[in-house]
mmCIF file of C-alpha atoms in Angstrom:
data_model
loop_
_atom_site.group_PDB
_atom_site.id
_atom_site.type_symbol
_atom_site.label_atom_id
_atom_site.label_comp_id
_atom_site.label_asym_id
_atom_site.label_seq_id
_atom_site.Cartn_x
_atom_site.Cartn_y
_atom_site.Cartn_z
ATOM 1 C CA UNK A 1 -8.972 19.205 -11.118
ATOM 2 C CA UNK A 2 -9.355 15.451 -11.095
ATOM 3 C CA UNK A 3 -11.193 14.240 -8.016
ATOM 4 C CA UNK A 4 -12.370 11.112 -5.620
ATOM 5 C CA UNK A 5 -14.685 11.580 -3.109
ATOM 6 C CA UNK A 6 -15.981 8.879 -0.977
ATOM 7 C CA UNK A 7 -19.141 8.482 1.018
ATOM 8 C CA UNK A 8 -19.721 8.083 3.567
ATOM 9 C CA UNK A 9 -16.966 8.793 5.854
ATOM 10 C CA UNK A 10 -17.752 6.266 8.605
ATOM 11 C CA UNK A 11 -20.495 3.829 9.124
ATOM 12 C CA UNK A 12 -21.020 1.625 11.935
ATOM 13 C CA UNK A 13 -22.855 -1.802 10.652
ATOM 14 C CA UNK A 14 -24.057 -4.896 13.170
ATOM 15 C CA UNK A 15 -21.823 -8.134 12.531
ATOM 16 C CA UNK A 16 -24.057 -9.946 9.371
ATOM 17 C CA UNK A 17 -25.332 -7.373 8.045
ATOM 18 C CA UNK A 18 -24.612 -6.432 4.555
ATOM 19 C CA UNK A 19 -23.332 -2.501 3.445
ATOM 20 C CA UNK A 20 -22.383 -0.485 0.631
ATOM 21 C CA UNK A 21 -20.303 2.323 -0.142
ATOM 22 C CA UNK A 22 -19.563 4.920 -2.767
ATOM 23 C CA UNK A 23 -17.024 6.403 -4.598
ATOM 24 C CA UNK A 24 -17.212 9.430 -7.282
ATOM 25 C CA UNK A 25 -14.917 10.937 -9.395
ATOM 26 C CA UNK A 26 -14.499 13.305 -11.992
ATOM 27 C CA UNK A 27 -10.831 12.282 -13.234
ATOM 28 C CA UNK A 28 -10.443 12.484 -16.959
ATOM 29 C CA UNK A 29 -9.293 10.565 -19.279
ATOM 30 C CA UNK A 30 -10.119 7.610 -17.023
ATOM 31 C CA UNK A 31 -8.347 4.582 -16.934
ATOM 32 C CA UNK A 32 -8.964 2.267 -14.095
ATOM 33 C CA UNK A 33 -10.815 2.041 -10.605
ATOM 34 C CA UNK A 34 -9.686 0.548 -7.436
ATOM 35 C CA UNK A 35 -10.817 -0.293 -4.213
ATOM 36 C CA UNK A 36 -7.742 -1.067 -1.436
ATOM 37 C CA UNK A 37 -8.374 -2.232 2.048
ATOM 38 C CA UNK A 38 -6.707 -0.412 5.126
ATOM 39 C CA UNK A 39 -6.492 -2.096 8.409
ATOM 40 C CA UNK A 40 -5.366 0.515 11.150
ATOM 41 C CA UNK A 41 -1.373 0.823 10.661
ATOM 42 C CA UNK A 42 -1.181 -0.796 7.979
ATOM 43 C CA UNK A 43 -0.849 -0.604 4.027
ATOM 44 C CA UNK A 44 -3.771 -0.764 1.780
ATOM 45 C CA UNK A 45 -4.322 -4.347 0.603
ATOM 46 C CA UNK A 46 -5.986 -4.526 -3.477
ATOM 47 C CA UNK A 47 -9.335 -5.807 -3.164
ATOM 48 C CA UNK A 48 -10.385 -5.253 -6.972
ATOM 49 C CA UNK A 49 -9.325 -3.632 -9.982
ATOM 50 C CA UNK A 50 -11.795 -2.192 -12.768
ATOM 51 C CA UNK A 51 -11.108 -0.806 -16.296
ATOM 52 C CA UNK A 52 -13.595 1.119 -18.799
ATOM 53 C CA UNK A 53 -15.243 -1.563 -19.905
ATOM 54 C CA UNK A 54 -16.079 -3.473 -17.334
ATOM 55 C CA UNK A 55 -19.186 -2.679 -15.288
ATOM 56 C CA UNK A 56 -18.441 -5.183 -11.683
ATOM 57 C CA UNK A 57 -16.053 -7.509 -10.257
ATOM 58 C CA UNK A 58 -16.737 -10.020 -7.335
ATOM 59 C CA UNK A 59 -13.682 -10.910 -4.917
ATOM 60 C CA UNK A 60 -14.841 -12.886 -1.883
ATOM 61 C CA UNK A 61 -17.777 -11.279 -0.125
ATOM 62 C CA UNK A 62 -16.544 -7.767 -1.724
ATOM 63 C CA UNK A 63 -18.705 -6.913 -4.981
ATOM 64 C CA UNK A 64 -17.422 -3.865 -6.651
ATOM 65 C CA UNK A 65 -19.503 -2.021 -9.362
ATOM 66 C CA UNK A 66 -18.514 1.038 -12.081
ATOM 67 C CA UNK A 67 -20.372 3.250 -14.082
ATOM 68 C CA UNK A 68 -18.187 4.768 -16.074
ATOM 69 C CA UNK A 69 -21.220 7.062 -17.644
ATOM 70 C CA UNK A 70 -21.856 8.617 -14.093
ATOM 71 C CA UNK A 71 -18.466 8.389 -13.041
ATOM 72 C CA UNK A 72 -19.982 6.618 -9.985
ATOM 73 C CA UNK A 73 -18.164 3.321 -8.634
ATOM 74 C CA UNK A 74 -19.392 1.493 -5.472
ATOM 75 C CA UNK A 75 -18.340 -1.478 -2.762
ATOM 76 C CA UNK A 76 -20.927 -3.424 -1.394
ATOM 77 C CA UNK A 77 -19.915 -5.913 1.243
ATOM 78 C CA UNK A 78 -22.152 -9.227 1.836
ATOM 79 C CA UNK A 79 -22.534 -10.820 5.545
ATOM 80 C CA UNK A 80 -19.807 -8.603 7.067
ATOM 81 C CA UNK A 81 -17.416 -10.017 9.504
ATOM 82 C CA UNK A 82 -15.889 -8.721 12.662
ATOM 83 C CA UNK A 83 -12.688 -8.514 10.142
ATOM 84 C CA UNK A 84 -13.883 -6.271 7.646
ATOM 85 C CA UNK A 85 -13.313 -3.187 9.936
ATOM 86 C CA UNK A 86 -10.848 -0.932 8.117
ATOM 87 C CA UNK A 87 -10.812 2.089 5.872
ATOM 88 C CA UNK A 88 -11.870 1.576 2.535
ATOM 89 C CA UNK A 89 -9.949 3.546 -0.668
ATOM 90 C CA UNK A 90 -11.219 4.520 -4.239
ATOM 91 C CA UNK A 91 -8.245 5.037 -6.462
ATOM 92 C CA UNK A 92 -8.847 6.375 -9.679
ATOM 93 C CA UNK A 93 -6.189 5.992 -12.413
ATOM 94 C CA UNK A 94 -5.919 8.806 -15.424
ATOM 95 C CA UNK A 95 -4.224 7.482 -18.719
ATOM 96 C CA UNK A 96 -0.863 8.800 -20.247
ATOM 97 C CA UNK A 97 0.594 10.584 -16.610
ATOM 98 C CA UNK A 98 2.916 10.093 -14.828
ATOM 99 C CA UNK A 99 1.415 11.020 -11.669
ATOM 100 C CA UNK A 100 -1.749 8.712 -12.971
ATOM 101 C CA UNK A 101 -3.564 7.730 -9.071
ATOM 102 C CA UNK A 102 -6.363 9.729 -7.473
ATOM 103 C CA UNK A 103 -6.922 8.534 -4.036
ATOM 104 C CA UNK A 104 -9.991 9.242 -2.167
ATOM 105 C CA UNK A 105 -10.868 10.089 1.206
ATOM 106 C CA UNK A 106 -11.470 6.332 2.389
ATOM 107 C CA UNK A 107 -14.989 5.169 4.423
ATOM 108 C CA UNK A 108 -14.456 4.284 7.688
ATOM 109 C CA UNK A 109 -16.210 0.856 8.453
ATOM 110 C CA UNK A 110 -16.756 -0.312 12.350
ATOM 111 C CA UNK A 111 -18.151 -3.906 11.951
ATOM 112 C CA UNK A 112 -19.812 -4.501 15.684
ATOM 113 C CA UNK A 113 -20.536 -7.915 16.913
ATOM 114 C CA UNK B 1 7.812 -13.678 -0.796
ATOM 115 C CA UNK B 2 6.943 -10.822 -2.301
ATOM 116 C CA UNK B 3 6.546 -7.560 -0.798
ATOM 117 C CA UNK B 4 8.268 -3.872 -0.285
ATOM 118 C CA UNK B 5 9.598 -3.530 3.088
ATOM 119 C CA UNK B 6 10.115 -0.012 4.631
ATOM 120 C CA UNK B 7 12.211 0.936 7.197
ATOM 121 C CA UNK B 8 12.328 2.249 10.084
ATOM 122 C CA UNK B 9 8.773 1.380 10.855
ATOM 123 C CA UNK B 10 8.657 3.997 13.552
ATOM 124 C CA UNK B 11 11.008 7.139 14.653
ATOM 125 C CA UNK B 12 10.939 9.787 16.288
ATOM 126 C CA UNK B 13 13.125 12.391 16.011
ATOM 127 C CA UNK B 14 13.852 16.152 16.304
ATOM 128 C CA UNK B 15 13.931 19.511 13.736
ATOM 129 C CA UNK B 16 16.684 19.554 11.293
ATOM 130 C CA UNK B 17 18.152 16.102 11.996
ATOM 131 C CA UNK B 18 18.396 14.633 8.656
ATOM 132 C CA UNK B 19 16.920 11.280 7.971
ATOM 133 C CA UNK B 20 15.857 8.232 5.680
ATOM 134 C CA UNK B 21 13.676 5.866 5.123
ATOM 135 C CA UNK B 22 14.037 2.737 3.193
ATOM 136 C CA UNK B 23 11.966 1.068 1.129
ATOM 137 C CA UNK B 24 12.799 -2.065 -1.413
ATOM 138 C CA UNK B 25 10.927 -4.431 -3.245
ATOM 139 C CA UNK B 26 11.953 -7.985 -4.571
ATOM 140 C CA UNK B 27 9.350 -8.270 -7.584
ATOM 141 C CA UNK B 28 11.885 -6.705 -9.486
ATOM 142 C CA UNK B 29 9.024 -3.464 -10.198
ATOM 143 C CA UNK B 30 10.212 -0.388 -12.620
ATOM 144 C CA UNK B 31 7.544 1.711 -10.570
ATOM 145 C CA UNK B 32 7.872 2.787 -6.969
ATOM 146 C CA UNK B 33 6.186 5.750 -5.001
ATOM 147 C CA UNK B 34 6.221 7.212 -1.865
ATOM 148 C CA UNK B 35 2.949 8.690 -0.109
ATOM 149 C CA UNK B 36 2.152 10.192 3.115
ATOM 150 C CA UNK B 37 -1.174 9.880 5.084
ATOM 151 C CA UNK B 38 -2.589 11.914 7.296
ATOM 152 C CA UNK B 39 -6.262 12.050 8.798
ATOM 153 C CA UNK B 40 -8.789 13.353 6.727
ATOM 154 C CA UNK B 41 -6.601 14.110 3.722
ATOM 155 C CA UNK B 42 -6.185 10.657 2.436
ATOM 156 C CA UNK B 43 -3.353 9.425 0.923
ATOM 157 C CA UNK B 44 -1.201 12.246 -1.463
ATOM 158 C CA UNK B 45 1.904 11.550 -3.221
ATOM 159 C CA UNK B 46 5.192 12.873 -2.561
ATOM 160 C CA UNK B 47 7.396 11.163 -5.205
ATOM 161 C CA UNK B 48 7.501 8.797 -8.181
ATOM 162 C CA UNK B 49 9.961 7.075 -10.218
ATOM 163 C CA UNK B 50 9.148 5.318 -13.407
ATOM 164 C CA UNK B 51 12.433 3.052 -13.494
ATOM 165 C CA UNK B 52 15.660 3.208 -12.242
ATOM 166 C CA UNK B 53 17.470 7.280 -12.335
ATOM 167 C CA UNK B 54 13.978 8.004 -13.388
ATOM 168 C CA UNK B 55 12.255 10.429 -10.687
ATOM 169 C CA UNK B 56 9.498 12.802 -10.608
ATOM 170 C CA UNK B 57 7.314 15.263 -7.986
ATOM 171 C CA UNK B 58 4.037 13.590 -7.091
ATOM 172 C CA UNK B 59 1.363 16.129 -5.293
ATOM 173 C CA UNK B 60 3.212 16.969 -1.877
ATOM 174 C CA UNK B 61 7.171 16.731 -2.674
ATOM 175 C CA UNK B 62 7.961 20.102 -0.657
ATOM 176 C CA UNK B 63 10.994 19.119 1.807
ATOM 177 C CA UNK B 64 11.727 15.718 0.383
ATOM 178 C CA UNK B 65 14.127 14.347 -1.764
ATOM 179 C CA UNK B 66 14.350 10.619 -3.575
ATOM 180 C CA UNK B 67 17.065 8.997 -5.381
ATOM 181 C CA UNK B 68 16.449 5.629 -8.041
ATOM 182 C CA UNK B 69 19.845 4.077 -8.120
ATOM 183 C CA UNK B 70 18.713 0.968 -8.231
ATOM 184 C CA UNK B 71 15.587 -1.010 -9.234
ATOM 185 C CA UNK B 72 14.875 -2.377 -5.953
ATOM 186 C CA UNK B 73 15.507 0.384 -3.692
ATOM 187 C CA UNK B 74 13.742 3.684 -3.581
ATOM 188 C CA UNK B 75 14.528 5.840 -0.327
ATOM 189 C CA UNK B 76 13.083 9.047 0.756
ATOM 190 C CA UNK B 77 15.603 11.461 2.307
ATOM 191 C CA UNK B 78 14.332 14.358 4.692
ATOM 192 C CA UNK B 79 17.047 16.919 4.526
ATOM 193 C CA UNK B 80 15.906 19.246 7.468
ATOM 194 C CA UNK B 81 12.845 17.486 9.142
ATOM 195 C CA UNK B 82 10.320 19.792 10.402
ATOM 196 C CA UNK B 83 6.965 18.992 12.728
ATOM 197 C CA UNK B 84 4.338 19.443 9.632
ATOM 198 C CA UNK B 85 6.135 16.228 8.385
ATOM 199 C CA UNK B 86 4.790 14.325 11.172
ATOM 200 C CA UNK B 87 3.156 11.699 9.170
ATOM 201 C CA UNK B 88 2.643 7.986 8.124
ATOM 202 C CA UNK B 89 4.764 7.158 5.040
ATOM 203 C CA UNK B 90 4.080 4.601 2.741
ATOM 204 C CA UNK B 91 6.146 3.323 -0.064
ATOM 205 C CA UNK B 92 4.561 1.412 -3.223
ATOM 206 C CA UNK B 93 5.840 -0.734 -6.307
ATOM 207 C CA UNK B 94 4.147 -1.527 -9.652
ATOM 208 C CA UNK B 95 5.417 -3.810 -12.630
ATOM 209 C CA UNK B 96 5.452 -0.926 -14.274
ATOM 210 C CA UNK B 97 3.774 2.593 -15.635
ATOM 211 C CA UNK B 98 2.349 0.859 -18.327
ATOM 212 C CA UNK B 99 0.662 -1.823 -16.495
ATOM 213 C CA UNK B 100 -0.329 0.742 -13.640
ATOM 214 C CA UNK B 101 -1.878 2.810 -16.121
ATOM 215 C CA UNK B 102 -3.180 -0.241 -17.170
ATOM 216 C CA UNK B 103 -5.279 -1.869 -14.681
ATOM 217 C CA UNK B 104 -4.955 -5.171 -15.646
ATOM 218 C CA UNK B 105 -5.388 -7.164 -13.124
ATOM 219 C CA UNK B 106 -2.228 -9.143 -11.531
ATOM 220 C CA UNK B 107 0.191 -6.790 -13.508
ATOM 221 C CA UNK B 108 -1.616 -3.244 -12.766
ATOM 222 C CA UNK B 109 -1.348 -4.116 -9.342
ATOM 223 C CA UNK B 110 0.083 -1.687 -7.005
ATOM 224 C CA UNK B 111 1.818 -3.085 -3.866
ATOM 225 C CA UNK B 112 2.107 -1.114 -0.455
ATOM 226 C CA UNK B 113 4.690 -1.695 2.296
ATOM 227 C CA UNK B 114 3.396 -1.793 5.867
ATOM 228 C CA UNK B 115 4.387 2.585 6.589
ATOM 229 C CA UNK B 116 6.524 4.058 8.802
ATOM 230 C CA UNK B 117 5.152 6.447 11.572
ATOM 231 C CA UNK B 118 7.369 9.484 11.726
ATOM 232 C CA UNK B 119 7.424 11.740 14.292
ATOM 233 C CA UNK B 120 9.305 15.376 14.291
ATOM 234 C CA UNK B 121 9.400 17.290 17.629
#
Protein backbone atom coordinates (compact mmCIF):
# COMPACT_ATOMS: atom_id res chain seq x y z
CA UNK A 1 0.00 0.00 0.00
CA UNK A 2 1.65 3.23 -1.04
CA UNK A 3 2.55 5.38 1.95
CA UNK A 4 3.80 9.00 3.43
CA UNK A 5 4.73 9.34 6.74
CA UNK A 6 6.03 12.45 8.20
CA UNK A 7 8.18 13.17 11.20
CA UNK A 8 7.90 14.57 13.42
CA UNK A 9 4.45 15.45 14.21
CA UNK A 10 5.02 18.77 16.00
CA UNK A 11 8.06 20.68 16.92
CA UNK A 12 8.28 23.79 18.74
CA UNK A 13 11.53 25.90 17.43
CA UNK A 14 12.75 29.55 19.04
CA UNK A 15 12.20 32.47 16.39
CA UNK A 16 15.91 32.25 14.27
CA UNK A 17 16.58 29.19 14.65
CA UNK A 18 16.89 26.90 11.77
CA UNK A 19 14.79 23.18 11.55
CA UNK A 20 14.28 20.30 9.47
CA UNK A 21 11.77 17.84 8.78
CA UNK A 22 11.17 14.50 7.14
CA UNK A 23 9.11 12.80 4.93
CA UNK A 24 9.18 8.91 3.83
CA UNK A 25 7.43 7.02 1.51
CA UNK A 26 7.17 3.84 -0.03
CA UNK A 27 4.81 4.79 -3.12
CA UNK A 28 5.75 3.00 -6.28
CA UNK A 29 6.27 3.82 -9.35
CA UNK A 30 7.21 7.29 -8.09
CA UNK A 31 6.72 10.28 -9.86
CA UNK A 32 7.04 13.49 -8.02
CA UNK A 33 7.46 14.95 -4.36
CA UNK A 34 5.87 17.88 -2.81
CA UNK A 35 5.98 19.89 0.08
CA UNK A 36 2.59 22.34 0.63
CA UNK A 37 2.29 24.83 3.39
CA UNK A 38 -0.90 24.91 5.70
CA UNK A 39 -1.68 27.91 7.72
CA UNK A 40 -4.56 27.05 10.28
CA UNK A 41 -7.94 27.23 8.09
CA UNK A 42 -6.57 27.47 5.27
CA UNK A 43 -5.49 25.57 1.96
CA UNK A 44 -2.10 24.20 1.46
CA UNK A 45 0.06 26.71 -0.42
CA UNK A 46 3.03 24.74 -3.01
CA UNK A 47 6.26 25.44 -1.59
CA UNK A 48 8.35 23.06 -4.01
CA UNK A 49 7.95 20.45 -6.43
CA UNK A 50 10.58 17.52 -7.06
CA UNK A 51 10.77 14.82 -9.80
CA UNK A 52 13.14 11.58 -10.03
CA UNK A 53 15.91 13.16 -11.03
CA UNK A 54 16.38 15.85 -9.16
CA UNK A 55 18.04 15.56 -5.76
CA UNK A 56 16.98 19.51 -4.00
CA UNK A 57 15.22 22.59 -4.74
CA UNK A 58 15.64 26.00 -2.86
CA UNK A 59 12.45 28.38 -2.63
CA UNK A 60 13.05 31.29 -0.26
CA UNK A 61 14.38 30.18 3.10
CA UNK A 62 12.66 26.59 2.37
CA UNK A 63 15.40 24.01 1.02
CA UNK A 64 13.82 20.80 0.06
CA UNK A 65 15.94 17.61 -0.56
CA UNK A 66 14.99 13.87 -2.24
CA UNK A 67 16.54 10.71 -2.25
CA UNK A 68 14.84 8.85 -4.42
CA UNK A 69 17.21 5.62 -3.50
CA UNK A 70 15.93 5.75 0.21
CA UNK A 71 12.70 7.00 -0.62
CA UNK A 72 13.53 9.68 2.01
CA UNK A 73 12.64 13.48 1.16
CA UNK A 74 13.20 16.31 3.72
CA UNK A 75 12.36 20.31 4.45
CA UNK A 76 14.79 22.20 6.16
CA UNK A 77 13.84 25.74 7.01
CA UNK A 78 16.73 28.54 7.46
CA UNK A 79 16.28 31.55 10.14
CA UNK A 80 12.60 30.75 10.82
CA UNK A 81 10.15 33.50 11.20
CA UNK A 82 7.23 34.05 13.48
CA UNK A 83 5.31 33.27 9.97
CA UNK A 84 6.45 29.97 9.24
CA UNK A 85 4.04 28.40 11.85
CA UNK A 86 1.78 26.02 9.94
CA UNK A 87 1.49 22.36 9.09
CA UNK A 88 3.79 21.13 6.70
CA UNK A 89 2.59 18.27 3.82
CA UNK A 90 4.64 15.59 1.84
CA UNK A 91 2.69 14.64 -1.22
CA UNK A 92 3.90 11.91 -3.12
CA UNK A 93 2.72 11.45 -6.74
CA UNK A 94 2.59 7.67 -8.39
CA UNK A 95 2.78 7.63 -12.32
CA UNK A 96 -0.04 6.35 -14.73
CA UNK A 97 -3.23 6.68 -11.87
CA UNK A 98 -5.71 8.31 -11.68
CA UNK A 99 -5.88 8.67 -8.09
CA UNK A 100 -1.87 9.57 -8.41
CA UNK A 101 -1.36 11.89 -4.69
CA UNK A 102 -0.23 10.39 -1.39
CA UNK A 103 -0.56 12.89 1.28
CA UNK A 104 1.16 12.60 4.50
CA UNK A 105 0.40 13.24 7.95
CA UNK A 106 1.82 16.96 7.96
CA UNK A 107 4.53 18.31 10.91
CA UNK A 108 3.21 20.65 13.03
CA UNK A 109 5.65 23.70 13.35
CA UNK A 110 5.13 26.40 16.41
CA UNK A 111 7.75 29.13 15.56
CA UNK A 112 8.04 31.06 19.20
CA UNK A 113 9.43 34.48 19.42
CA UNK B 1 -6.62 36.30 -10.41
CA UNK B 2 -6.33 32.97 -10.28
CA UNK B 3 -7.68 30.72 -7.79
CA UNK B 4 -10.66 28.02 -6.97
CA UNK B 5 -13.14 29.47 -4.74
CA UNK B 6 -15.39 27.17 -2.57
CA UNK B 7 -18.46 27.85 -1.16
CA UNK B 8 -20.06 28.03 1.57
CA UNK B 9 -16.97 28.54 3.60
CA UNK B 10 -18.76 27.45 6.72
CA UNK B 11 -22.30 25.59 7.53
CA UNK B 12 -23.76 24.00 9.77
CA UNK B 13 -26.47 21.96 9.37
CA UNK B 14 -28.53 18.93 10.50
CA UNK B 15 -28.85 14.84 9.47
CA UNK B 16 -30.36 14.16 6.19
CA UNK B 17 -30.67 17.75 4.92
CA UNK B 18 -29.15 17.56 1.60
CA UNK B 19 -26.45 19.94 0.64
CA UNK B 20 -23.63 21.39 -1.73
CA UNK B 21 -20.71 22.85 -1.93
CA UNK B 22 -19.22 24.77 -4.70
CA UNK B 23 -16.10 24.95 -5.95
CA UNK B 24 -14.80 26.69 -9.45
CA UNK B 25 -11.69 27.62 -10.84
CA UNK B 26 -10.84 30.30 -13.58
CA UNK B 27 -7.40 28.75 -14.89
CA UNK B 28 -9.46 26.94 -17.13
CA UNK B 29 -7.87 23.30 -15.28
CA UNK B 30 -9.11 19.71 -16.81
CA UNK B 31 -8.29 18.35 -13.18
CA UNK B 32 -10.25 19.09 -10.04
CA UNK B 33 -10.55 17.11 -6.66
CA UNK B 34 -12.23 17.25 -3.63
CA UNK B 35 -10.56 16.20 -0.16
CA UNK B 36 -11.56 16.21 3.34
CA UNK B 37 -9.29 16.81 6.43
CA UNK B 38 -9.59 15.79 9.58
CA UNK B 39 -7.01 15.73 12.59
CA UNK B 40 -4.54 13.23 12.54
CA UNK B 41 -5.61 11.57 9.29
CA UNK B 42 -4.28 14.09 6.91
CA UNK B 43 -5.75 14.96 3.92
CA UNK B 44 -7.74 11.77 1.88
CA UNK B 45 -9.54 12.11 -1.26
CA UNK B 46 -13.08 11.80 -1.85
CA UNK B 47 -13.43 12.48 -5.62
CA UNK B 48 -11.61 13.22 -8.87
CA UNK B 49 -12.39 14.22 -12.27
CA UNK B 50 -9.92 14.18 -15.06
CA UNK B 51 -11.92 16.68 -17.44
CA UNK B 52 -15.22 17.65 -17.91
CA UNK B 53 -18.18 14.35 -17.50
CA UNK B 54 -15.04 12.65 -16.46
CA UNK B 55 -15.39 11.46 -12.64
CA UNK B 56 -13.87 8.95 -10.48
CA UNK B 57 -13.80 7.61 -6.49
CA UNK B 58 -10.70 8.93 -4.76
CA UNK B 59 -9.94 7.07 -1.18
CA UNK B 60 -13.07 8.19 1.00
CA UNK B 61 -16.11 8.71 -1.61
CA UNK B 62 -18.71 6.80 0.77
CA UNK B 63 -21.87 9.29 1.01
CA UNK B 64 -20.79 11.75 -1.62
CA UNK B 65 -21.60 12.38 -4.96
CA UNK B 66 -19.83 14.86 -7.77
CA UNK B 67 -20.95 15.92 -11.07
CA UNK B 68 -18.27 17.57 -14.06
CA UNK B 69 -20.63 19.46 -16.25
CA UNK B 70 -18.51 21.94 -16.83
CA UNK B 71 -14.75 22.70 -16.81
CA UNK B 72 -14.84 25.26 -14.25
CA UNK B 73 -17.18 23.97 -11.79
CA UNK B 74 -16.86 20.83 -9.77
CA UNK B 75 -19.47 20.55 -6.78
CA UNK B 76 -19.74 17.99 -4.16
CA UNK B 77 -23.33 17.00 -3.30
CA UNK B 78 -24.12 15.32 0.21
CA UNK B 79 -27.30 13.46 -0.37
CA UNK B 80 -28.20 12.56 3.34
CA UNK B 81 -25.54 14.35 5.58
CA UNK B 82 -24.63 12.47 8.57
CA UNK B 83 -22.29 13.66 11.80
CA UNK B 84 -19.07 11.42 10.67
CA UNK B 85 -19.03 13.98 7.74
CA UNK B 86 -18.21 16.68 10.02
CA UNK B 87 -15.15 17.79 8.30
CA UNK B 88 -13.02 20.49 6.47
CA UNK B 89 -13.44 20.17 2.67
CA UNK B 90 -11.12 21.26 0.28
CA UNK B 91 -11.44 21.46 -3.41
CA UNK B 92 -8.26 21.43 -5.86
CA UNK B 93 -7.49 22.13 -9.70
CA UNK B 94 -4.54 21.03 -11.88
CA UNK B 95 -3.76 21.90 -15.67
CA UNK B 96 -4.21 18.63 -16.07
CA UNK B 97 -3.51 14.65 -15.22
CA UNK B 98 -0.70 14.71 -17.31
CA UNK B 99 1.04 17.61 -15.90
CA UNK B 100 -0.04 16.48 -12.25
CA UNK B 101 1.46 13.29 -12.86
CA UNK B 102 4.04 15.27 -14.10
CA UNK B 103 5.53 17.47 -11.61
CA UNK B 104 6.76 19.98 -13.64
CA UNK B 105 6.93 22.79 -12.03
CA UNK B 106 4.32 25.78 -12.89
CA UNK B 107 2.12 23.23 -14.88
CA UNK B 108 2.16 20.15 -12.24
CA UNK B 109 1.00 22.51 -9.87
CA UNK B 110 -1.93 21.68 -7.84
CA UNK B 111 -4.07 24.62 -6.57
CA UNK B 112 -6.25 24.48 -3.27
CA UNK B 113 -9.27 26.67 -2.45
CA UNK B 114 -9.40 28.16 1.05
CA UNK B 115 -12.06 24.82 2.61
CA UNK B 116 -15.23 24.89 3.88
CA UNK B 117 -15.89 23.82 7.58
CA UNK B 118 -18.93 21.60 7.65
CA UNK B 119 -20.70 20.80 10.46
CA UNK B 120 -23.60 17.93 10.76
CA UNK B 121 -25.56 17.78 14.07
Amino acid sequence: KNQVEQSPQSLIILEGKNCTLQCNYTVSPFSNLRWYKQDTGRGPVSLTIMTFSENTKSNGRYTATLDADTKQSSLHITASQLSDSASYICVVSVLNAGNMLTFGGGTRLMVKP
Amino acid sequence: EAQVTQNPRYLITVTGKKLTVTCSQNMNHEYMSWYRQDPGLGLRQIYYSMNVEVTDKGDVPEGYKVSRKEKRNFPLILESPSPNQTSLYFCASSLSPGALASGRARTGELFFGEGSRLTVL
